mmCIF file of C-alpha atoms in Angstrom:
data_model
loop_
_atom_site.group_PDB
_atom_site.id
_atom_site.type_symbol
_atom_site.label_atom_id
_atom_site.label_comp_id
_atom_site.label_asym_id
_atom_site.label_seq_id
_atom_site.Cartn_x
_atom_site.Cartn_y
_atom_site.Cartn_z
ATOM 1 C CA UNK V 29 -119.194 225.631 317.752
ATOM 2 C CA UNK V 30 -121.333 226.361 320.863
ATOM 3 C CA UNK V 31 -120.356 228.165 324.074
ATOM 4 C CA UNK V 32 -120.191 225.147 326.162
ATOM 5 C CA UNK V 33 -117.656 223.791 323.440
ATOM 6 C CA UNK V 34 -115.664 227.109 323.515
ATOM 7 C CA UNK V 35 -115.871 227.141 327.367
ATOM 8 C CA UNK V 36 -114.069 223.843 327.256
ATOM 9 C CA UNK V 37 -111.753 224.213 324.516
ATOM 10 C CA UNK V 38 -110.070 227.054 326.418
ATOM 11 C CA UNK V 39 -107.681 224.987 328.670
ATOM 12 C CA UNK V 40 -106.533 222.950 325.587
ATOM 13 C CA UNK V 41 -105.855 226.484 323.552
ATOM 14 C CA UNK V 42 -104.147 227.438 326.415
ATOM 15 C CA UNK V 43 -101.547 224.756 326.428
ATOM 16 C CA UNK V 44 -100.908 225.108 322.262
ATOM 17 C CA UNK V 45 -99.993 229.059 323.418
ATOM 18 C CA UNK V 46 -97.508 227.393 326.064
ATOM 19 C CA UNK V 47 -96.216 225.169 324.193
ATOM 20 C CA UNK V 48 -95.322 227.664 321.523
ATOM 21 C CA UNK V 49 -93.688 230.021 323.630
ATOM 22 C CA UNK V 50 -91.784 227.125 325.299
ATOM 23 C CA UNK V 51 -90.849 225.866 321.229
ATOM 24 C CA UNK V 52 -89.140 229.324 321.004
ATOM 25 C CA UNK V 53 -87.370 229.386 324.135
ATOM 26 C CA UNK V 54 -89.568 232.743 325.413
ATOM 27 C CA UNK V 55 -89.339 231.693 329.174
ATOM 28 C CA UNK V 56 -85.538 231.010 329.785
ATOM 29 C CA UNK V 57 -84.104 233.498 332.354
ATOM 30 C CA UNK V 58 -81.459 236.368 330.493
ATOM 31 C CA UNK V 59 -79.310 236.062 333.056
ATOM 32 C CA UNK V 60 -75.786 237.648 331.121
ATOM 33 C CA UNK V 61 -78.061 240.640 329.833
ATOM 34 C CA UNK V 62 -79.223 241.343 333.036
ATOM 35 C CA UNK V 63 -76.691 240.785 334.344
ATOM 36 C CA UNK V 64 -74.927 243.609 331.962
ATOM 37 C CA UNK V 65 -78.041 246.038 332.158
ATOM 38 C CA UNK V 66 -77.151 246.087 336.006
ATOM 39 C CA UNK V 67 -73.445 246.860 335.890
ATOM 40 C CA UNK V 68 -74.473 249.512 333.126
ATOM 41 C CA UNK V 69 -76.997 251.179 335.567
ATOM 42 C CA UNK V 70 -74.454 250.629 338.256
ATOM 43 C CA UNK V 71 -71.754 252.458 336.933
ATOM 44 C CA UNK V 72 -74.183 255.169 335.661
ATOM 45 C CA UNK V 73 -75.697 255.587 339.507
ATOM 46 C CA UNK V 74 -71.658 255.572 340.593
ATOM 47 C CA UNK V 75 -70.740 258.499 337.973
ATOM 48 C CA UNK V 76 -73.484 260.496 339.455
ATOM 49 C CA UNK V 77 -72.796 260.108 343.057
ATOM 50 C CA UNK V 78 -69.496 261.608 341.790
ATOM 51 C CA UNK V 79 -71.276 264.464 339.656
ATOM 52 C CA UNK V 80 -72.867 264.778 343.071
ATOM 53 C CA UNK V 81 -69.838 265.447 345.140
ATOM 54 C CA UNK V 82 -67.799 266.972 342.142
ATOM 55 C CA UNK V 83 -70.470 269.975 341.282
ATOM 56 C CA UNK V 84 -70.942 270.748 344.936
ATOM 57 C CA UNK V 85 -73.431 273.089 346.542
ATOM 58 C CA UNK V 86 -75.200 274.091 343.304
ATOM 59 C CA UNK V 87 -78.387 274.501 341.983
ATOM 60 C CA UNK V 88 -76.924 272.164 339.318
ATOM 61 C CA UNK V 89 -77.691 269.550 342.077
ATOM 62 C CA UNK V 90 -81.143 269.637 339.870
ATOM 63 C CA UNK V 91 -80.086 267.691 336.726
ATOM 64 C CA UNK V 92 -78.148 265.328 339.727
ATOM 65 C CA UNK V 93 -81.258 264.767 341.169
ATOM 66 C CA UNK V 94 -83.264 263.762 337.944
ATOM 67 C CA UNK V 95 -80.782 261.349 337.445
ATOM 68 C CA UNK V 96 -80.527 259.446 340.340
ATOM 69 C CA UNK V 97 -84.326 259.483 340.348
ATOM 70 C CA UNK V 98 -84.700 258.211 336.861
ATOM 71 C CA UNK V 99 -81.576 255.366 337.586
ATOM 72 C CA UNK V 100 -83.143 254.306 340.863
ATOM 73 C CA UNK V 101 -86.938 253.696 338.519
ATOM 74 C CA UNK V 102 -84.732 251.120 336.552
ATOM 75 C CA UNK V 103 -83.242 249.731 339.718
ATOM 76 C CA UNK V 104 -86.344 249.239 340.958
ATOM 77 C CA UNK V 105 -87.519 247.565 337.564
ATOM 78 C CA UNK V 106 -84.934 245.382 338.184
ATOM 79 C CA UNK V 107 -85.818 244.151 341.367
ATOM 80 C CA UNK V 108 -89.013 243.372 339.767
ATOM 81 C CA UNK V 109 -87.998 241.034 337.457
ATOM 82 C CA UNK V 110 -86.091 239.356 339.972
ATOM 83 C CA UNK V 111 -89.057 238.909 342.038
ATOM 84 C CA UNK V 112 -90.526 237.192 338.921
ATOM 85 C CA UNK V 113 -87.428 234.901 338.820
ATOM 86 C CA UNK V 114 -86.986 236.380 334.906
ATOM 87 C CA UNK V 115 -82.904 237.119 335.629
ATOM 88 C CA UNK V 116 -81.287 234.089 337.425
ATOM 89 C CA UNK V 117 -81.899 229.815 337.256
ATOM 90 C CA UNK V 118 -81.854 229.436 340.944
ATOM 91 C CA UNK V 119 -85.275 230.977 342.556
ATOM 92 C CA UNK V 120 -83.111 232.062 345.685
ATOM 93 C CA UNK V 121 -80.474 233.998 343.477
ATOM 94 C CA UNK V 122 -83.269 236.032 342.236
ATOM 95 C CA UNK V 123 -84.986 236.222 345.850
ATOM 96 C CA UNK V 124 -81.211 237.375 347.175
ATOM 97 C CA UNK V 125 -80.595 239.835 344.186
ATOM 98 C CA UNK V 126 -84.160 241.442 344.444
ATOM 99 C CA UNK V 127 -83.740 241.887 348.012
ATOM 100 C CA UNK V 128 -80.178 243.503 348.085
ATOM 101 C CA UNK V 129 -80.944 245.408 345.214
ATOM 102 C CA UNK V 130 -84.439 246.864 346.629
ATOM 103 C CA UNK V 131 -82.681 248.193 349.743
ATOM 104 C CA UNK V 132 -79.046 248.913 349.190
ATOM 105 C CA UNK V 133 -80.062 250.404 346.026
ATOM 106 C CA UNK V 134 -83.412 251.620 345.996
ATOM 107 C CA UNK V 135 -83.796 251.767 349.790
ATOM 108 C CA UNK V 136 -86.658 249.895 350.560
ATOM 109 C CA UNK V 137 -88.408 247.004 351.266
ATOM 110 C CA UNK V 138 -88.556 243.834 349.039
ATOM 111 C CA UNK V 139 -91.031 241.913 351.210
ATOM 112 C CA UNK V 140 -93.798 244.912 351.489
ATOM 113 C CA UNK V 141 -93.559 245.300 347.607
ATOM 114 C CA UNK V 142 -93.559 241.244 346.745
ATOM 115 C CA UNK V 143 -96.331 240.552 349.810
ATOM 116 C CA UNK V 144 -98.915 243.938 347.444
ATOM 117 C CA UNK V 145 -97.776 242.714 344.076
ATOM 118 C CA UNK V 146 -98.451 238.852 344.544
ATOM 119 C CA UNK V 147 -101.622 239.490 345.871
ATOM 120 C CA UNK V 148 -102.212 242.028 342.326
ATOM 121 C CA UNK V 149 -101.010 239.332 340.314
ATOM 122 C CA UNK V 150 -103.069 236.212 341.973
ATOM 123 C CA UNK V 151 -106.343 238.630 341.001
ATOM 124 C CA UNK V 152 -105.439 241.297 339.076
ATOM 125 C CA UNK V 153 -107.986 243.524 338.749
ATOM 126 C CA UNK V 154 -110.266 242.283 341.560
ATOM 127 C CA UNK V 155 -112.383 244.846 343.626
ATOM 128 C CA UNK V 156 -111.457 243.652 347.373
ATOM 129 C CA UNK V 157 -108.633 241.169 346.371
ATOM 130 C CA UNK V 158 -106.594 243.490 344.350
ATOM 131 C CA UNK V 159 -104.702 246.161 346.302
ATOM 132 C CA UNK V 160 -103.900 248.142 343.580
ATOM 133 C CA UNK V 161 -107.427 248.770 342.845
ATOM 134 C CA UNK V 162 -107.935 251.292 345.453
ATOM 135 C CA UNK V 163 -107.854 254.769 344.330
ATOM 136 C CA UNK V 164 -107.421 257.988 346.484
ATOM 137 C CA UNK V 165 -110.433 259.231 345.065
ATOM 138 C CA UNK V 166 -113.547 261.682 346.442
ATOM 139 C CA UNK V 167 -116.636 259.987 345.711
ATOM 140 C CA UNK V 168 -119.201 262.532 344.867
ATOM 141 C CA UNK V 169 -123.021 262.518 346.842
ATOM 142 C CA UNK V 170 -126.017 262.962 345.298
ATOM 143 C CA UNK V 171 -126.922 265.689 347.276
ATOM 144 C CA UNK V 172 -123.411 268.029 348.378
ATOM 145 C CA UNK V 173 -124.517 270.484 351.024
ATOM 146 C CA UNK V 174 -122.125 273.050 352.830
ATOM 147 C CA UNK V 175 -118.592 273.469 351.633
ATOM 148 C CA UNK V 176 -118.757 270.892 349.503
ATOM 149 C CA UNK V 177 -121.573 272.181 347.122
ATOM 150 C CA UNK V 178 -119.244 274.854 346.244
ATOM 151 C CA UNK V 179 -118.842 275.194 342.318
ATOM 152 C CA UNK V 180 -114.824 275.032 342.452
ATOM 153 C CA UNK V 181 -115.503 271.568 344.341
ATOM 154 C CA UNK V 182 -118.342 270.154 342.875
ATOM 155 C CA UNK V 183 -115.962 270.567 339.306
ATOM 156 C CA UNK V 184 -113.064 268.853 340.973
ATOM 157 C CA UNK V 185 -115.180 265.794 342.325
ATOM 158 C CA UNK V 186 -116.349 265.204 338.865
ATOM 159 C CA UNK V 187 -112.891 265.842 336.923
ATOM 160 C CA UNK V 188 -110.555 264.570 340.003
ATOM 161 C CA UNK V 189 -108.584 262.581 337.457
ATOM 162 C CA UNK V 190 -105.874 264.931 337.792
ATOM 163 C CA UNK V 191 -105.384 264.244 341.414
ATOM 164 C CA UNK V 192 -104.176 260.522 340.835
ATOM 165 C CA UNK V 193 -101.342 262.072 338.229
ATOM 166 C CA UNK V 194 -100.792 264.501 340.991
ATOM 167 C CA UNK V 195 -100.353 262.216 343.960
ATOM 168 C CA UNK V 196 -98.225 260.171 342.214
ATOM 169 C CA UNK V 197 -95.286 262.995 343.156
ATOM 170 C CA UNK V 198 -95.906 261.647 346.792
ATOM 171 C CA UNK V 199 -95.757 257.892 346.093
ATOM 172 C CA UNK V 200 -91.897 257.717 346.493
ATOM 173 C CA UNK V 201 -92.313 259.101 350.166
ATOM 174 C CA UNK V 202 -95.180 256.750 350.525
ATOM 175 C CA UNK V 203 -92.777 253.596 349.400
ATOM 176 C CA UNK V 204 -90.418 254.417 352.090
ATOM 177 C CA UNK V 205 -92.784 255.306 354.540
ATOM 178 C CA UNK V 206 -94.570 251.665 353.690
ATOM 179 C CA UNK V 207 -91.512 249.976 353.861
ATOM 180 C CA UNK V 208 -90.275 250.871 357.410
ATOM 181 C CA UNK V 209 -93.419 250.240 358.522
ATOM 182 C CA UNK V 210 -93.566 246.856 356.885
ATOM 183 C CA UNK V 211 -90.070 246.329 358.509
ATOM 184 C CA UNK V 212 -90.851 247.288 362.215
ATOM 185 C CA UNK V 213 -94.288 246.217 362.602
ATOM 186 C CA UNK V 214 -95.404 243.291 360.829
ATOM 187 C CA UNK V 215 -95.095 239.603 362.082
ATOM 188 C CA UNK V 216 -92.841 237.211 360.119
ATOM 189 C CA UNK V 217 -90.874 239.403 358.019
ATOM 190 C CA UNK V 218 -88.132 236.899 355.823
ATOM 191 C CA UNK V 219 -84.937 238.681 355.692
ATOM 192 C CA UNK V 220 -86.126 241.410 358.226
ATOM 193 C CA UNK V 221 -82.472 242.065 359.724
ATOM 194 C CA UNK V 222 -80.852 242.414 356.335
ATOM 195 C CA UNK V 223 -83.450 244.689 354.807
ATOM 196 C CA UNK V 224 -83.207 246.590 357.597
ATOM 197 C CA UNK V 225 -79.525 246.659 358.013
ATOM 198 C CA UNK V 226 -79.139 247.646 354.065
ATOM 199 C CA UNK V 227 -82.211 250.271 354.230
ATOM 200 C CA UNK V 228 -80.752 251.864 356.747
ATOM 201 C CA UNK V 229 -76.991 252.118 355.488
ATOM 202 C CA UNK V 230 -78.636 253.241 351.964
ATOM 203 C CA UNK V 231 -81.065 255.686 353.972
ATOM 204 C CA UNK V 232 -77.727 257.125 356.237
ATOM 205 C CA UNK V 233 -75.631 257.496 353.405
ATOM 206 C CA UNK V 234 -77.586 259.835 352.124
ATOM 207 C CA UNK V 235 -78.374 261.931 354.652
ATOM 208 C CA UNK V 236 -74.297 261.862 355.629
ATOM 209 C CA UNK V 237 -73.773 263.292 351.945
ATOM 210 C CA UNK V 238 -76.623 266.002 352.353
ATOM 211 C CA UNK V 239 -75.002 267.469 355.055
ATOM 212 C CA UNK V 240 -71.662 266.963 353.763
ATOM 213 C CA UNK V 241 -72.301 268.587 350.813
ATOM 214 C CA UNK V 242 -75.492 270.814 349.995
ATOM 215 C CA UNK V 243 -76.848 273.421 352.465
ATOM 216 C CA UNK V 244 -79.834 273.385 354.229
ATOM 217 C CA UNK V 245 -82.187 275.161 351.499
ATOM 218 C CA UNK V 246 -80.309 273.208 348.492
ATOM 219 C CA UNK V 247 -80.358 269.770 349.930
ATOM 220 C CA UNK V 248 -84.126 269.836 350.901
ATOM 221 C CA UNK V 249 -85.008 271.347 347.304
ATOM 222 C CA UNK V 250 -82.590 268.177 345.789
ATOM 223 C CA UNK V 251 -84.552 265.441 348.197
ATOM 224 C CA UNK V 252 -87.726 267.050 347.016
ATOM 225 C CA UNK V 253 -87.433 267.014 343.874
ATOM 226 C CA UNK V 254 -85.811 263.273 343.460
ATOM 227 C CA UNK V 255 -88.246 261.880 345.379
ATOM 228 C CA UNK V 256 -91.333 263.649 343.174
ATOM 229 C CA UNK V 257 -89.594 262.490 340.251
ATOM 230 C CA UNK V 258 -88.708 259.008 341.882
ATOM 231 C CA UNK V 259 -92.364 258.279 342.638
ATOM 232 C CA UNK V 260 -93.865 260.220 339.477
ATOM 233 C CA UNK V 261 -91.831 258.208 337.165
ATOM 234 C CA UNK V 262 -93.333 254.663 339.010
ATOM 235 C CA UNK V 263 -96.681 255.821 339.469
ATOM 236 C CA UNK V 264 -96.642 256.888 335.241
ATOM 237 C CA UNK V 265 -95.694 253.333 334.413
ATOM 238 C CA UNK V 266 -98.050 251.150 336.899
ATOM 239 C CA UNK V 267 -100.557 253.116 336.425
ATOM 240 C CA UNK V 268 -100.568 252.524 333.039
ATOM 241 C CA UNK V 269 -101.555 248.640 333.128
ATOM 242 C CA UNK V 270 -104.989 248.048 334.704
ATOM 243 C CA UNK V 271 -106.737 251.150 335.618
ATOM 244 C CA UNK V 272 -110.042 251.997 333.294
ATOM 245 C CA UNK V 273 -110.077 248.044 332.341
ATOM 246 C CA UNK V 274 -112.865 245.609 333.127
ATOM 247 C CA UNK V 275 -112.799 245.175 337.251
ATOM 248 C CA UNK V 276 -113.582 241.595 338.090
ATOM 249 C CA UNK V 277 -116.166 241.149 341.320
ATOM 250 C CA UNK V 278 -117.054 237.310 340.440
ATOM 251 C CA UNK V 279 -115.290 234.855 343.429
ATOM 252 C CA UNK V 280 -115.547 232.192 341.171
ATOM 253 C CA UNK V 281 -112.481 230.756 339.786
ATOM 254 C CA UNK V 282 -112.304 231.736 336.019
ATOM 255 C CA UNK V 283 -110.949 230.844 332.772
ATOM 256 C CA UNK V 284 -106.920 231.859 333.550
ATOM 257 C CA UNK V 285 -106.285 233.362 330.227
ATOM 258 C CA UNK V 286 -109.575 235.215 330.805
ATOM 259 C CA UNK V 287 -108.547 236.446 334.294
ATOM 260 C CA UNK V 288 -105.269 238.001 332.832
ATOM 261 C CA UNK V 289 -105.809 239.201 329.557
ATOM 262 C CA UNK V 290 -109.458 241.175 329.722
ATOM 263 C CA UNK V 291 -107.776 243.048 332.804
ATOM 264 C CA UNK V 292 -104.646 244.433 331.455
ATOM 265 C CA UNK V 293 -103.855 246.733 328.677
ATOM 266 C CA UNK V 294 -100.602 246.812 326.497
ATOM 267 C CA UNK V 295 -98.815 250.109 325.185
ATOM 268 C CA UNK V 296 -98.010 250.434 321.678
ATOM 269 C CA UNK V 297 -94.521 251.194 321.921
ATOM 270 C CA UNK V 298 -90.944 251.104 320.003
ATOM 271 C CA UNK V 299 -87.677 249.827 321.556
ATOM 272 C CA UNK V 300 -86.708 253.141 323.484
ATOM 273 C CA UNK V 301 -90.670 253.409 325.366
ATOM 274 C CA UNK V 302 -90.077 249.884 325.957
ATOM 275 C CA UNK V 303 -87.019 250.089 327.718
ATOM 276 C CA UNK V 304 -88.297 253.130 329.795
ATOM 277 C CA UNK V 305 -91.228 251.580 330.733
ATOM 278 C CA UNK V 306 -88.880 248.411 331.756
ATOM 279 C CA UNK V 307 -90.865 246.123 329.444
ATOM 280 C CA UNK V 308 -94.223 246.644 331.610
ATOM 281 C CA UNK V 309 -95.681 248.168 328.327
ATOM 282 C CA UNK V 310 -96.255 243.787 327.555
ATOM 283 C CA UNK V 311 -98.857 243.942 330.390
ATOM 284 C CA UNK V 312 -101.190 241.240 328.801
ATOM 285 C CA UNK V 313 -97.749 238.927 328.174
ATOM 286 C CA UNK V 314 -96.194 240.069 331.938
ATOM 287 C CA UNK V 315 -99.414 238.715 333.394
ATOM 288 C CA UNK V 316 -100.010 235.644 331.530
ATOM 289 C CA UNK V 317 -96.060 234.543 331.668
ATOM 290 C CA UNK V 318 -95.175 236.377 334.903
ATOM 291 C CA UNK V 319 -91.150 234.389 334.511
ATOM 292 C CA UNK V 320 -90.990 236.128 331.009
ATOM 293 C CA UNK V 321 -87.648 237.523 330.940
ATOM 294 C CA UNK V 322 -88.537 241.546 329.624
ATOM 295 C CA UNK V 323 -86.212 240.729 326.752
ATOM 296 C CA UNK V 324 -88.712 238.491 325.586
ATOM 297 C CA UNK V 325 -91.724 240.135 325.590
ATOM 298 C CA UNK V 326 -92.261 241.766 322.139
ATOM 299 C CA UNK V 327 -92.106 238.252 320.437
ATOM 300 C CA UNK V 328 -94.134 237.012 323.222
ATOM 301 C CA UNK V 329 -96.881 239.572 322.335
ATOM 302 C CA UNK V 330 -97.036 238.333 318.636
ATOM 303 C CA UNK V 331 -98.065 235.015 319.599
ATOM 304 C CA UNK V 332 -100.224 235.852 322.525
ATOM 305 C CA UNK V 333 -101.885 238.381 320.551
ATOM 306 C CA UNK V 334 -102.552 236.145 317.724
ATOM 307 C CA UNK V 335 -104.168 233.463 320.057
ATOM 308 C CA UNK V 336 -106.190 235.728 321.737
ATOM 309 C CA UNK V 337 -107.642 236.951 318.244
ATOM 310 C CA UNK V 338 -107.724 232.966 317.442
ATOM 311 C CA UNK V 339 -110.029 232.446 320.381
ATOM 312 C CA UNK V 340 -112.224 235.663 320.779
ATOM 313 C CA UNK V 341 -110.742 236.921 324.007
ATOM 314 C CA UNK V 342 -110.569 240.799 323.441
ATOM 315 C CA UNK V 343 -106.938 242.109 323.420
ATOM 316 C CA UNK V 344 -106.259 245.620 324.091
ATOM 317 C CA UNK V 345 -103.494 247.711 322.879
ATOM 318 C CA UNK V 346 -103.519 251.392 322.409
ATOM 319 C CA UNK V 347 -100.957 254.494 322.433
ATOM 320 C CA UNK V 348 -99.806 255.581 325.040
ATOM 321 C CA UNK V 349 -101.429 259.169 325.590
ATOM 322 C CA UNK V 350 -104.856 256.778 324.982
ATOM 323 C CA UNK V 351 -103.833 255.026 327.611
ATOM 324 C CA UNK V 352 -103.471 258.067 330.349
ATOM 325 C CA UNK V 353 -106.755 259.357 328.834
ATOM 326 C CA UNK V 354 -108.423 256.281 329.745
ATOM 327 C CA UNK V 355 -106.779 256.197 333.396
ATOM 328 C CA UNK V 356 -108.189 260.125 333.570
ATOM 329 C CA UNK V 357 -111.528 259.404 332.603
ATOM 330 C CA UNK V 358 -111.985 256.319 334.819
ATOM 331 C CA UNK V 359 -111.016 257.782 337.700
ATOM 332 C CA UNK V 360 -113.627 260.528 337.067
ATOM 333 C CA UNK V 361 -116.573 258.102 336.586
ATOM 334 C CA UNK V 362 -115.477 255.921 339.705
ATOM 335 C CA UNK V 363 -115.491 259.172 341.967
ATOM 336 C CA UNK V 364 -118.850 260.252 340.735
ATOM 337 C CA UNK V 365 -120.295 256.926 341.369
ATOM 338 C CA UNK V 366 -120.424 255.002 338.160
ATOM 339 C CA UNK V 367 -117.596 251.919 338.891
ATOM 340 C CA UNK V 368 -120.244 249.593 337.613
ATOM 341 C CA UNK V 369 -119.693 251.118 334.368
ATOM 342 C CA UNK V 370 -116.738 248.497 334.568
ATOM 343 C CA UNK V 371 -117.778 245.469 336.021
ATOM 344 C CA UNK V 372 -116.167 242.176 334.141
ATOM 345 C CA UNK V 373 -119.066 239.847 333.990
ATOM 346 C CA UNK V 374 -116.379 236.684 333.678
ATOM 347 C CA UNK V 375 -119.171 233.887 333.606
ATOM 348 C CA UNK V 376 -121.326 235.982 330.492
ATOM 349 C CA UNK V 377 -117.620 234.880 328.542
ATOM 350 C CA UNK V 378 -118.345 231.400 329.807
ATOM 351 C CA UNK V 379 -122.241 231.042 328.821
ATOM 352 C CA UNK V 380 -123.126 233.649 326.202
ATOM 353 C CA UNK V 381 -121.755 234.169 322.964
ATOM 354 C CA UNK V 382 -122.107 237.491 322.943
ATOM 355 C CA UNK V 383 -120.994 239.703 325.220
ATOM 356 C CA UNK V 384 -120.921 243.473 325.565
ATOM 357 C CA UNK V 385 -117.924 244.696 327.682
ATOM 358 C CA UNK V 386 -118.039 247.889 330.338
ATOM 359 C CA UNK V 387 -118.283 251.187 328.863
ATOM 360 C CA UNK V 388 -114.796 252.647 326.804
ATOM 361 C CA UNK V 389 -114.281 255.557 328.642
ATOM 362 C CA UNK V 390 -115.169 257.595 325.776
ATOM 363 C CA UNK V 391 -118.945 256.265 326.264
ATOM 364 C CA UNK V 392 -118.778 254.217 323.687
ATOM 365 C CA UNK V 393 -119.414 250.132 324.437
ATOM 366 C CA UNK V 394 -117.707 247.596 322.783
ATOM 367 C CA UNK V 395 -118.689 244.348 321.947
ATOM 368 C CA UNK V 396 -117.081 241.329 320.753
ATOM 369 C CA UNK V 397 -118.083 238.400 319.251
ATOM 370 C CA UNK V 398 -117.630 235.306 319.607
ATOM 371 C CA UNK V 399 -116.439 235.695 323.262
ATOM 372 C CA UNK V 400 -116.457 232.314 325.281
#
């Protein structure tokens, strides 16, 4: 068969992987296990506010902290999947639950979160349409003069991969910071009063129990430490998806499959990383069926991986310490200047059948045949 015929055939393949997944019933919200998964992590969360107030002003407060830090992670996986509309029939019962949930719970904003991770998942992957491509990165110059030709900082330019694992302590103050900014200064913000009016109760509550209960020294050590762990424990799992995979810079509309699948990366995992990663280990399968309850997902991945062999689209899956290698190594080679090394040339899968991909972080290309 010839490229153009490939090039074609790819909406029809398309539709036989839908309609399979629809034949097995992949789609159909969970609603009772969700809705059982949040009373579980509900009465967990209420056992250690107790713990909380029970063990006192302690340095015991620690293992209280990781706790609530780790519960409010699947909280906030939670509100995710209601945002996709995976948990409830009605589209406004998931709407309500994600918003409730995201700041009575979590304490923070449901519409600054949906309005950044729409935009991801309309062009995932995309250098100026994507806003989770931007990295907090230093980008080296070819010629570093003053304090910046240093040795010490010439080596940390070049090997700053560390410093995205390392800000990711700070991205739980950044979420909150985000969200009240969202909240007070944007235009049309849908449910503005009750996000506010929830964010703040979750917010005061906290602060009344602080005082209440910890001293000064303890209590700041406890809020430091949950919200590291908070916003280390998200950043470990997002960053996991779509960072050291192809980047797309082509404005053309594309092949959807295509769009999704070259982009994203799965995690080989078992039951127990699946559940901690809240099912986002299924990248490829979250992408291409964003309504995919996270129940779903590992049967999901047998057919989607199986068409994607079928059809020549390359389908990554790797471990995951691979898969923080990879996220290490690109963000070295982006801050030194080499980004190109993974530029998604979506219309060579169109009109060659051949194509070579970006660069494998370990310097090795791969190529794939047979590639529409």
């Amino acid at each position: 068969m010839n490229t153009s015929a490939i090039a074609a055939n790819y909406p029809t393949r398309m539709r036989e992987l839908v309609t399979q997944v629809k034949e097995q019933n992949l789609l159909r919200p969970r609603q009772l296990k969700y809705v059982l998964l949040t009373l579980e992590l509900s009465l967990l969360l209420a056992f250690t506010v107790a713990a909380f107030v029970l063990i006192g002003d302690s340095w015991w407060q620690v293992i209280v902290a990781m706790c609530s830090a780790f519960l409010l992670v699947h909280f906030a996986f939670l509100v995710h999947d209601g945002a996709h509309f995976q948990i409830f029939r009605n589209p406004a019962h998931n709407e309500i639950f994600a918003v409730v949930t995201a700041a009575l719970v979590v304490g923070a904003s449901y519409s600054w979160w949906q309005h950044k991770h729409s935009a991801h998942h309309r062009n995932p992957n995309h250098m100026t349409l994507d806003p989770d491509v931007k990295l907090p990165i230093i980008r080296a110059k070819p010629k570093m003069t003053g304090f910046t030709s240093w040795k010490p900082i010439r080596i940390f330019v070049t090997h700053q991969g560390m410093l995205l694992f390392a800000l990711m302590f700070l991205e739980g103050i950044s979420i909150y910071v985000a969200s009240w900014k969202h909240l007070l200064r944007s235009g049309v913000v849908k449910y503005r009063s009750l996000q506010i009016t929830l964010i703040a109760i979750n917010h005061s509550t906290v602060v009344i129990l602080m005082i209440w209960i910890l001293s000064p020294g303890i209590a700041g050590a406890i809020v430091g430490i949950h919200l590291g762990l908070f916003g280390f424990y998200l950043g470990m799992v997002f960053a996991l998806n779509h960072k050291g995979m192809p980047l797309i810079t082509d404005a053309r509309r594309s092949d959807y499959l295509l769009c999704q699948v070259l982009v994203s990366r799965n995690i080989q995992s078992n039951a127990f990383l699946a559940w901690l990663m809240g099912g986002l280990n299924n990248q490829i399968e979250h992408h291409l069926f964003p309504t995919a309850p996270r129940f779903t997902l590992r049967k999901l991945a047998v057919l989607v991986e199986q068409h994607c062999r079928s059809v020549g689209v390359p389908y990554t899956k790797v471990s995951l310490t691979e898969s923080y290698r990879r996220v290490y190594l690109y963000v070295n080679r982006v801050g030194i200047g080499r980004s190109n090394d993974y530029i998604c040339p979506l219309g060579s899968f169109q009109y060659s059948p051949q194509i070579i991909l970006p660069a494998a972080p370990n310097h090795v290309a791969t190529q794939t045949k047979g590639a529409v």
